[in-house]
PDB file of C-alpha atoms in Angstrom:
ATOM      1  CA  UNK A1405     -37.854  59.181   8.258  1.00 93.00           C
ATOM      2  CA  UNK A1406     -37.394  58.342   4.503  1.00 97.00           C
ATOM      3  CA  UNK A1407     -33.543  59.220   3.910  1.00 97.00           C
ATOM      4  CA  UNK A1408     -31.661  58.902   0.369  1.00 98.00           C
ATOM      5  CA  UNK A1409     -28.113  58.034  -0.044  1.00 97.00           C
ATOM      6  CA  UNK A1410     -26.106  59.119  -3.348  1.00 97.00           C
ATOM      7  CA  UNK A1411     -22.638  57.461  -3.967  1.00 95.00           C
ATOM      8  CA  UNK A1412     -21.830  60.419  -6.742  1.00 96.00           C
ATOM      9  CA  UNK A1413     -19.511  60.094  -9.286  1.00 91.00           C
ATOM     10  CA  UNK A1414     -18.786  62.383 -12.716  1.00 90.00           C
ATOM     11  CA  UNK A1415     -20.976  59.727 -14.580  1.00 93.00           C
ATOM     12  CA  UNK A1416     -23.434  58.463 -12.415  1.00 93.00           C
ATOM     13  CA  UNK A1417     -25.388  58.742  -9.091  1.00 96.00           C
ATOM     14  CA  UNK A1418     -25.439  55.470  -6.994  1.00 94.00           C
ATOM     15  CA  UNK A1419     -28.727  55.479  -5.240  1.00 97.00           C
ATOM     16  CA  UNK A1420     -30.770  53.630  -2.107  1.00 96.00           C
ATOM     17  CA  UNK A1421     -33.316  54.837  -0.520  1.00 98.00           C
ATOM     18  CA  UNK A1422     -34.321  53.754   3.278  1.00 98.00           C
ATOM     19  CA  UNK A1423     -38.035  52.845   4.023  1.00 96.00           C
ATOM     20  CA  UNK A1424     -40.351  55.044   5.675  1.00 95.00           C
ATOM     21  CA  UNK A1425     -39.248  53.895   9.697  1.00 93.00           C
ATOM     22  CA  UNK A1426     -35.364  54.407   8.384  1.00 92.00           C
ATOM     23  CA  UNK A1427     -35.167  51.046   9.153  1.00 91.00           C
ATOM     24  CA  UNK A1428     -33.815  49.393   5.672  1.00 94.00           C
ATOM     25  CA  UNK A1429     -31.611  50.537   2.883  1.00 94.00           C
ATOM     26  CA  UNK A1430     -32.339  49.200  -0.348  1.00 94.00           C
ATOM     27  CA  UNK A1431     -30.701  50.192  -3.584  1.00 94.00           C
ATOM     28  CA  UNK A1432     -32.742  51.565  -6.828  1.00 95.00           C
ATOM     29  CA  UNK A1433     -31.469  52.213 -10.329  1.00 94.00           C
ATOM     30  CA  UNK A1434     -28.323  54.888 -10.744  1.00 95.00           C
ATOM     31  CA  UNK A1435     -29.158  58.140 -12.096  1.00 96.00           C
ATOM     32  CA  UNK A1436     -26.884  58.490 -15.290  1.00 95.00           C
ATOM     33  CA  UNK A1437     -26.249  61.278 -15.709  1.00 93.00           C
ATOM     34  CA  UNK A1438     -25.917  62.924 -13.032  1.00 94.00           C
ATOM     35  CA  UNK A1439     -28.037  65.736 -12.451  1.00 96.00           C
ATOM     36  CA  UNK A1440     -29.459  68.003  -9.561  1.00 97.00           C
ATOM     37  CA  UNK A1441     -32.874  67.673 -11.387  1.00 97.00           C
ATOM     38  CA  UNK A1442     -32.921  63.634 -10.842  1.00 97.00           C
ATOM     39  CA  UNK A1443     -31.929  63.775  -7.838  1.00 98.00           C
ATOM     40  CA  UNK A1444     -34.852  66.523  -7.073  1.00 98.00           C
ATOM     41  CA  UNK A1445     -37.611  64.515  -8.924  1.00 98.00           C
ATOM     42  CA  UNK A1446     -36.430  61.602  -6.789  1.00 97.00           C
ATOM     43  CA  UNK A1447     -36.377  63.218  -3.533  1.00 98.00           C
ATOM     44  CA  UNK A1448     -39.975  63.751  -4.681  1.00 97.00           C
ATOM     45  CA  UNK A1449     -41.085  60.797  -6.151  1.00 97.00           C
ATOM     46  CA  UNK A1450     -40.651  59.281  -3.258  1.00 97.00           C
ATOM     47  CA  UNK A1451     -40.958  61.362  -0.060  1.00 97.00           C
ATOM     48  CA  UNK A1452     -37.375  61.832   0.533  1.00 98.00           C
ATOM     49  CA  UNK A1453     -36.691  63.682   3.967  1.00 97.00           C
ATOM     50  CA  UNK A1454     -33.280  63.649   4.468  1.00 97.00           C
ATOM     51  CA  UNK A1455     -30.468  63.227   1.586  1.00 98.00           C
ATOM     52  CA  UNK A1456     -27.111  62.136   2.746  1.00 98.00           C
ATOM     53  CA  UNK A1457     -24.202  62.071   0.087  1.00 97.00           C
ATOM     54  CA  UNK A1458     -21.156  60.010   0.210  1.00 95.00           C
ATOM     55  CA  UNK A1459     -17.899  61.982   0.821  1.00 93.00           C
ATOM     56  CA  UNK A1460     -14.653  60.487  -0.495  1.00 89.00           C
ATOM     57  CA  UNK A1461     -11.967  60.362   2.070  1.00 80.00           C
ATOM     58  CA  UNK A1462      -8.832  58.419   2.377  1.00 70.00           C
ATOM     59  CA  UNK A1463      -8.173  55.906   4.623  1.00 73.00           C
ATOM     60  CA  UNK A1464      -6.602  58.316   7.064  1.00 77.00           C
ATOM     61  CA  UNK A1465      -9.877  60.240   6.743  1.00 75.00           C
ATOM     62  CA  UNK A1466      -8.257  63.413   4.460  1.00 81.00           C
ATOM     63  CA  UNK A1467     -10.343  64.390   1.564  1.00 82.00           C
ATOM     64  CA  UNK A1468      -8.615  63.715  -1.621  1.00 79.00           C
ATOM     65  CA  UNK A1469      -9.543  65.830  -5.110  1.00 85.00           C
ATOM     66  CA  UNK A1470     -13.254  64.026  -5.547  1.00 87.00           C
ATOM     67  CA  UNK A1471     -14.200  65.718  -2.107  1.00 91.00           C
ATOM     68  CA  UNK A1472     -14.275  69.125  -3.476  1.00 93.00           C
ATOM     69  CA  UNK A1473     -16.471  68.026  -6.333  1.00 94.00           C
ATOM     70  CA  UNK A1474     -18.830  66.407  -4.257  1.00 95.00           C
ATOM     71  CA  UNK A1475     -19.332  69.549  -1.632  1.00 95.00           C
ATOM     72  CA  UNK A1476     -19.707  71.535  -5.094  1.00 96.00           C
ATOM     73  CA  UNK A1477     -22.277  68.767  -5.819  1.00 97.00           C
ATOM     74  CA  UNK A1478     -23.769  69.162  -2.302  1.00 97.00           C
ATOM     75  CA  UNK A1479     -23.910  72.654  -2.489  1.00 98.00           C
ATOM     76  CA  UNK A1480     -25.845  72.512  -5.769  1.00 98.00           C
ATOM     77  CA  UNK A1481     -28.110  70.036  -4.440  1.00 98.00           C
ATOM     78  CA  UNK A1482     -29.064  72.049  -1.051  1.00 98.00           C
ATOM     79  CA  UNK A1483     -29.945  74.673  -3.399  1.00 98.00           C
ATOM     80  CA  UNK A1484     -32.295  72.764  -5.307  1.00 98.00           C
ATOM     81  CA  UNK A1485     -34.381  70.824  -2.052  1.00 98.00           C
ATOM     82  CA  UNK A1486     -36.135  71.735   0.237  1.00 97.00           C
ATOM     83  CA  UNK A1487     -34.666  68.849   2.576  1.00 98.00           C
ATOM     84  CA  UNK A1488     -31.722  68.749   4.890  1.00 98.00           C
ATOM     85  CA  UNK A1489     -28.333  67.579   2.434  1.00 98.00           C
ATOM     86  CA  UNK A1490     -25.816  66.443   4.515  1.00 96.00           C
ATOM     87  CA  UNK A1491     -22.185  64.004   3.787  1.00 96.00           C
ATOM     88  CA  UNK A1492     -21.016  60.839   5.220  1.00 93.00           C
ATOM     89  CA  UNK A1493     -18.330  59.076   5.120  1.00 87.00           C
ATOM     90  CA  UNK A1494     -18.288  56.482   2.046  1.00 78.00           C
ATOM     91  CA  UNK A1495     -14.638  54.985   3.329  1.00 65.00           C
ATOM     92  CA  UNK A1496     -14.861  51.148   2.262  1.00 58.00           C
ATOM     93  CA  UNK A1497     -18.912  51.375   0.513  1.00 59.00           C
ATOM     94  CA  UNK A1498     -17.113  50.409  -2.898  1.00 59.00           C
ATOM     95  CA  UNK A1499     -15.051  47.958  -1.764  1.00 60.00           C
ATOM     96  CA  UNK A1500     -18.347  46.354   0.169  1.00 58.00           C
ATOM     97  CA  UNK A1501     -20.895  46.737  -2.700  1.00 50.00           C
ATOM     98  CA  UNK A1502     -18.128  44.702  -5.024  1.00 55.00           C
ATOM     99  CA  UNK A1503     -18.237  42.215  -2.345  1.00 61.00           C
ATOM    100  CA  UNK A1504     -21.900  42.162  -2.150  1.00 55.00           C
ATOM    101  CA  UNK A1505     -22.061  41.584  -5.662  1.00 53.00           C
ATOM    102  CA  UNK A1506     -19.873  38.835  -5.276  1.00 54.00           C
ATOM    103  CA  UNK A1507     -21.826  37.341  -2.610  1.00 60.00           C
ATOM    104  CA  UNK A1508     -25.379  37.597  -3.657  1.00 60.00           C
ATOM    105  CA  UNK A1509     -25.318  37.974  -7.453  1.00 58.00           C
ATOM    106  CA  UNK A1510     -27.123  41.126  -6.726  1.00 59.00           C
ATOM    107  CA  UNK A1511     -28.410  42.721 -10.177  1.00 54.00           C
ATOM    108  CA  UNK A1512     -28.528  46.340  -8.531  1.00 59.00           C
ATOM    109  CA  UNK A1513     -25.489  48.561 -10.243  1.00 71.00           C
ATOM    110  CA  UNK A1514     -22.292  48.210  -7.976  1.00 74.00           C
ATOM    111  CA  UNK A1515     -22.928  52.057  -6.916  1.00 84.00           C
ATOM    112  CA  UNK A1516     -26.385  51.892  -5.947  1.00 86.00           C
ATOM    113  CA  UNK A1517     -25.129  48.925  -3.637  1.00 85.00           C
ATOM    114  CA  UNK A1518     -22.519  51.437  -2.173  1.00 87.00           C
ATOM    115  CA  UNK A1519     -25.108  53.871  -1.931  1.00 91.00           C
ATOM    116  CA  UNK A1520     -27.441  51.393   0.067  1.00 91.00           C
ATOM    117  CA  UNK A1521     -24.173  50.327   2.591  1.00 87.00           C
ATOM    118  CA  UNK A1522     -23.391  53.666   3.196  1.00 92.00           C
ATOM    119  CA  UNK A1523     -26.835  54.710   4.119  1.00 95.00           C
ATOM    120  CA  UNK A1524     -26.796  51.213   7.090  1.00 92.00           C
ATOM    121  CA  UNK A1525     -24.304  53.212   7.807  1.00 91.00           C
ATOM    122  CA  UNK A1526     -25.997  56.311   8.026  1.00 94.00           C
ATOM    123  CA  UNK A1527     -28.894  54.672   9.751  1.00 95.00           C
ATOM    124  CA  UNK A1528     -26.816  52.760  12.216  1.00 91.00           C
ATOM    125  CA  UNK A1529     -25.344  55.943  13.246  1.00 89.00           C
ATOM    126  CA  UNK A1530     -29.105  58.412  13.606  1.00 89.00           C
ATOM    127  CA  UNK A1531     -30.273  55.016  15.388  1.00 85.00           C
ATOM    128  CA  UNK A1532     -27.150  55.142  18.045  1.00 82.00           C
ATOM    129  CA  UNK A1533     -27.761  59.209  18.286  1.00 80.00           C
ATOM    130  CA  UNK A1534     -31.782  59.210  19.073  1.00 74.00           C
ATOM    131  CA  UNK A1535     -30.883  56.380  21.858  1.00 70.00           C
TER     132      UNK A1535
END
């Protein structure tokens, strides 16, 4: 199953997109701005089955402010597919894609890396579910 991930933020969508098995994450250019109508031609583009958005939460797991803009998001974007939306949590993705970018020198934008470590996430998780 071909899933996208969206780190969203008020001026741009972090993106990654798995392959078709669901097997690898792999970040592709932000979508600035953001808009439900990227995200759609996307989720067309390339075969998208499954969108999972990042959901801000604290370290103690409460949603702060950004939460209820991203379910607003979410909502929107449920609207507009005609594939399952769902949220995950994005706890530590930023602080991981900064690393990354440390690491590797990675040219991807720093939220389409947190986009592609939250959906391994993601991944890990539907893997550890179908088992």
């Amino acid at each position: 199953m071909r899933v996208l991930a969206l780190d969203y933020g008020s001026a741009r969508i972090g993106c990654a997109v798995s392959d078709a098995t669901g097997t690898l994450a792999t970040p592709i250019d932000a979508i600035e701005p953001p808009a439900v109508s990227h995200v759609a031609a996307l989720v067309e583009e390339r075969g998208v089955e499954q969108v999972v958005v990042g959901m801000p939460v604290s370290l103690s797991g409460e949603e702060g402010p950004q939460a209820e803009v991203t379910r607003t998001f979410c909502s929107e974007l449920s609207a507009a597919l005609d594939v399952p939306v769902e949220t995950w949590d994005e706890r530590f993705t930023t602080r991981m894609a900064a690393q990354t970018r440390r690491d590797t020198g990675a040219g991807s934008a720093e939220d389409s890396i947190a986009a592609a470590h939250l959906l391994e996430t993601y991944l890990v998780a539907l893997e550890s579910r179908s088992r």
